[in-house]
Amino acid sequence: MTTPSFSDEELRTAIARELPGVRADLERLARIPGIAFEGFDFTPLERSAEAVAELLRGLGLQTQIARIGDGHPAVIGVKPAPPGAPTVLLYAHHDVQPVGDLSRWESDPFEPVERDGRLYGRGCADDKAGIMAHVAALRAFGCGTADDRVPVGVVVFVEGEEEFGSASLPDLLEAHKDTLSSDVIVIADSGNWDIGVPALTTSLRGIVNLFVEVKVLKQAVHSGMAGGATPDALMTIARLLATLHDDNGDVAVDGLVSTSAAPLDYPEDRFREETGILDGVELIGTGRIVERLWTKPAISVLAIDAPPTAGAPNAVIPTAKAKISVRLAPGDDRRRAYATLKAHLEKHAPWGARVTVSFEHDGDPIVIEATGPAYDAARSAFKAAWDGTEPVDIGVGGSIPFIATFKEAFPDAAVLVTGVEDPFSKAHGPNESLHLGEFEKVCLAEAMLLRNVAAL
Ligand SMILES: [Zn+2]
């Protein structure tokens, strides 16, 4: 065991020194609209990969842009470990979500701007700040300078298509397995529990998206002539969808897994404020809110294909189709869950309607057993960076299937899921933003984590 060569105070000073440069680089990255969704111009992704590569080269890392087939560019930067020291893989992604409805943004999504201590812009949090937290931690140790004292081996891996499903990730990990092999993996793509309260993400729900189509007639018929004796497809699908929940709003599909969450209280008024639920509208489901969000299944109807109301004729419509998204609790299995859902929908077909269920996309839930030296090293780093506040273990209601991909590719590595987001970051939404004060703590915690891991 080597003695950490940097004190908390030294790292605090070093991060404060690096922060203005880190902020400027973050803004530079956030001006590049790299979106991996179909139908977008992909040239900005090339520019954003190149900008990340330039940052890594600036740290003296052996840097390459890697891709599989016509997949989008990932960036890999490597710094060999000092003798006897462990190697840490630092993950983030440089692609961003589309901006959606521009009129809902208060400022240009690709021109970062500070308001009230937050930096607004698409990717300012998710996940360009994740990239910059890695860069900041390395700069704090003088990485790439004459006085380079980075205490661990480092592999920085910045993916270019996370928001569009990480299609090439398994093959990228396989193709670069030796380069990426490491003892600890830090995935900076999640967030903290609250402003001032750090967190390690230890569970994520899985996902199954599917379509259900109902057919009741060979073709549309006159609603006056046939209505009253003929079911219409919209009423039929509405009744079918209604069987997915009970009157409390709990999922009513037998056979989906539910488990319990960490003893955290998520006050209802905070949840209401963060989500914007209208006054008077009730929350659905029963039990603690963290369990409803993290460790129980959830079912949402995302879309229905039906005639538009404008110009709809007086006709009984023959078919309707809905897209359903199911979030799976940790411990559930995506294939079994799809079979369970399919059986439920077929069994509950109202009025003998023909029901066809088809699969869209899925991902398994994940539980990380967050015990052992690497997790202790992370918790003590977080506590020090947040001035004595203990980190909490949180779940995430969303799904990051690629974490399972990392766990499968590197089964012996400790996987730490961290991140820059806070409850007000609005990642994926309009007016995404980064809390700059918290970001400094995230950078500091990561520097302390590297130091602590070196001493294991
Ligand atoms: Zn992300």
PDB file of C-alpha atoms in Angstrom, residues 37 56 202 236 244 264 331 422-424:
ATOM      1  CA  PHE A  37     -30.477   9.492 -33.538  1.00  0.00           C
ATOM      2  CA  LEU A  56      -7.299  13.518 -23.942  1.00  0.00           C
ATOM      3  CA  THR A 202     -26.714   0.918  -7.178  1.00  0.00           C
ATOM      4  CA  THR A 236     -61.647  -1.736 -26.889  1.00  0.00           C
ATOM      5  CA  LEU A 244     -52.738  -2.931 -16.647  1.00  0.00           C
ATOM      6  CA  LEU A 264     -34.772   6.978   1.765  1.00  0.00           C
ATOM      7  CA  GLY A 331     -34.334  -8.830 -10.119  1.00  0.00           C
ATOM      8  CA  ASP A 422     -29.144  16.688  -9.600  1.00  0.00           C
ATOM      9  CA  PRO A 423     -32.942  16.654  -9.324  1.00  0.00           C
ATOM     10  CA  PHE A 424     -33.215  19.841 -11.360  1.00  0.00           C
TER      11      PHE A 424
END
